[in-house]
PDB file of C-alpha atoms in Angstrom:
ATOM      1  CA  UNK B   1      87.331 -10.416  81.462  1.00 54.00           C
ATOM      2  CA  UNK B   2      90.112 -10.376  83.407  1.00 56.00           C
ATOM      3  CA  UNK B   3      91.320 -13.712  85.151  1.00 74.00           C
ATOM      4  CA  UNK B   4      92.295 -12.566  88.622  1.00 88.00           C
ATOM      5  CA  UNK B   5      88.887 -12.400  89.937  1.00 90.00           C
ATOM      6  CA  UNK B   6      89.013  -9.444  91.984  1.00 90.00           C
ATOM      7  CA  UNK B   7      90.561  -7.149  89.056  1.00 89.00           C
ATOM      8  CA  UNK B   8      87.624  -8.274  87.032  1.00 89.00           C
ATOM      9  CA  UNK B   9      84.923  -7.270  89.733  1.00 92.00           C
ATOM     10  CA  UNK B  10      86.588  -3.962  89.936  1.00 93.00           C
ATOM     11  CA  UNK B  11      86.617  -3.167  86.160  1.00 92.00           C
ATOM     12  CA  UNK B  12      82.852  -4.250  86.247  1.00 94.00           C
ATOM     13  CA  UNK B  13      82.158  -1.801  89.077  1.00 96.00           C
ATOM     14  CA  UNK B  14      83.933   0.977  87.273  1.00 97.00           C
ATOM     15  CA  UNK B  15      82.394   0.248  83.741  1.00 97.00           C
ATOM     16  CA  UNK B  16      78.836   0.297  85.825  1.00 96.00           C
ATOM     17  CA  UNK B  17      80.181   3.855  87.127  1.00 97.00           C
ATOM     18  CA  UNK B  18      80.905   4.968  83.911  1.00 98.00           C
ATOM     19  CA  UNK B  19      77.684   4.216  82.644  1.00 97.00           C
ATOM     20  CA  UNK B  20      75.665   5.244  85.376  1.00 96.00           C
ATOM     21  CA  UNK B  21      78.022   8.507  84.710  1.00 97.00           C
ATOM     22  CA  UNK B  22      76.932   8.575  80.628  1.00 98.00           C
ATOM     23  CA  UNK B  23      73.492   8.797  81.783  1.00 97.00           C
ATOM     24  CA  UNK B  24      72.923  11.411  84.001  1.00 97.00           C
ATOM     25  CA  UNK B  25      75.020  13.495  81.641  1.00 97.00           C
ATOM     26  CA  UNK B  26      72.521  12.496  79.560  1.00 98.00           C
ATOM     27  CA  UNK B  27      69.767  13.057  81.939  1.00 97.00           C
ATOM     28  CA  UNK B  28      68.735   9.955  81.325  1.00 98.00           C
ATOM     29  CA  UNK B  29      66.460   8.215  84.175  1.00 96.00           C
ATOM     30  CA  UNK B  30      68.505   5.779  86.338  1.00 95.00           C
ATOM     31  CA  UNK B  31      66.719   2.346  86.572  1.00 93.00           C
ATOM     32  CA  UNK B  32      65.917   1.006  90.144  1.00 93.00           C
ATOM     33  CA  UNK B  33      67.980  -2.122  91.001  1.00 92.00           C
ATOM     34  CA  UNK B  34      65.009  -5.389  90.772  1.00 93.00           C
ATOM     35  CA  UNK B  35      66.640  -5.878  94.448  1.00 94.00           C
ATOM     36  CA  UNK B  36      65.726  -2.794  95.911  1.00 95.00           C
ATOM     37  CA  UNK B  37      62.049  -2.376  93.995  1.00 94.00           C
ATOM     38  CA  UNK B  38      58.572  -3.140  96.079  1.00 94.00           C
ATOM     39  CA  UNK B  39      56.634  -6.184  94.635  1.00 94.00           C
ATOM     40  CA  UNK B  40      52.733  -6.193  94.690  1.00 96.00           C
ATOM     41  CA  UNK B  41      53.005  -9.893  94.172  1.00 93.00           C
ATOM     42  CA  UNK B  42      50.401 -10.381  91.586  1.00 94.00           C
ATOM     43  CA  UNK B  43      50.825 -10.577  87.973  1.00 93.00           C
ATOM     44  CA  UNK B  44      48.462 -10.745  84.877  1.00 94.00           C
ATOM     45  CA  UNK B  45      49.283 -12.594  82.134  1.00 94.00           C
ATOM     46  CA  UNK B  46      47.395 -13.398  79.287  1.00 97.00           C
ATOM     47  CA  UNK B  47      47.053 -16.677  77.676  1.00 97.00           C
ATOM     48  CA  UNK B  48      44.960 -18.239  74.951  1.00 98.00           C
ATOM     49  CA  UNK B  49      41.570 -19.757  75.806  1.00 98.00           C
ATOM     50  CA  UNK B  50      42.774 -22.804  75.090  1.00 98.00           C
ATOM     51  CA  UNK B  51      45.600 -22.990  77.474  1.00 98.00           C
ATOM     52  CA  UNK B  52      43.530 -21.378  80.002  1.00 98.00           C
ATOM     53  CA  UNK B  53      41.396 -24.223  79.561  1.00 98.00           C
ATOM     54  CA  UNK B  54      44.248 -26.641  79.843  1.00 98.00           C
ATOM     55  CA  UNK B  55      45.518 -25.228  83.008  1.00 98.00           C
ATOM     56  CA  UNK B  56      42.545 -24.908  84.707  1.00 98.00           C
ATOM     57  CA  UNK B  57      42.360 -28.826  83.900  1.00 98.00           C
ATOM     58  CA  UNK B  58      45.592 -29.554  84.983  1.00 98.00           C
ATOM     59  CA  UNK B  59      45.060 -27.542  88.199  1.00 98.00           C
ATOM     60  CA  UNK B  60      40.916 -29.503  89.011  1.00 98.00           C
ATOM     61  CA  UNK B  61      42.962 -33.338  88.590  1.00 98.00           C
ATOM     62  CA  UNK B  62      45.515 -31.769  91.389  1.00 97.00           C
ATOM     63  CA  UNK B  63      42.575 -30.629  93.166  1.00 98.00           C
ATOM     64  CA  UNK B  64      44.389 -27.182  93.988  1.00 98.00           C
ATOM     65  CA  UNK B  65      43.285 -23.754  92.406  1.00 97.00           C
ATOM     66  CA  UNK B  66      44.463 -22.666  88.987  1.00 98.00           C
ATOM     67  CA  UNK B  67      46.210 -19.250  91.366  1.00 96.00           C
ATOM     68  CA  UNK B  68      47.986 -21.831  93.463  1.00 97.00           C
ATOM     69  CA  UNK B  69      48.892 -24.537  90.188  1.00 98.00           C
ATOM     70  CA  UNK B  70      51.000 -21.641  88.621  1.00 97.00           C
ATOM     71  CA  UNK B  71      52.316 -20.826  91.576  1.00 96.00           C
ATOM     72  CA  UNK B  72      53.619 -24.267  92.331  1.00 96.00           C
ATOM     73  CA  UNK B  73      54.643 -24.713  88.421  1.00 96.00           C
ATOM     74  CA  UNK B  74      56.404 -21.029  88.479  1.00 94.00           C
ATOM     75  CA  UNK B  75      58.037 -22.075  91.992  1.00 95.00           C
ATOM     76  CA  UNK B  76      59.616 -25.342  89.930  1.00 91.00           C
ATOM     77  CA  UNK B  77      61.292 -22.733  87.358  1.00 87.00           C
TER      78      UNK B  77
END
C-alpha cells in the first residue's frame, strides 16, 4: 500500500480495472456491486429447534415478536 493516500486509491482503482479487465477476457460474469443490488428485505435462516425455542423465549419476556427481536438484535450488530 502506498503511503500517500491518493496514490494508493489510484493503484486500487487500476488493480480493480485490471481485474474487471481479466474477466471479461475471460467471459467471466461481472458481479453486481451489494450497493447498487435491489433488496427484498426478508431473509430465511435456519436454526436449530432449540435456539428457535430460545429466541422465541427471549423475544415473549420482551413482549415483541420473534420477526421484530432479530431485527432489533441484528440492528445492534
Amino acid at each position: 500500500m502506498d503511503e500517500d493516500q491518493v496514490a494508493a486509491l489510484t493503484g486500487l482503482r487500476d488493480l480493480i480495472a485490471e481485474v474487471i479487465q481479466d474477466m471479461k477476457d475471460n467471459d467471466e460474469e461481472i458481479p453486481v456491486p451489494f450497493s447498487v443490488r435491489k433488496y427484498s428485505g426478508s431473509i430465511r435462516v435456519r436454526v436449530s429447534p432449540e435456539k428457535h425455542r430460545d429466541l422465541t423465549i427471549a423475544a415473549a419476556d420482551q413482549g415483541v415478536s420473534l420477526n421484530r427481536y432479530l431485527t432489533e438484535r441484528l440492528a445492534s450488530c
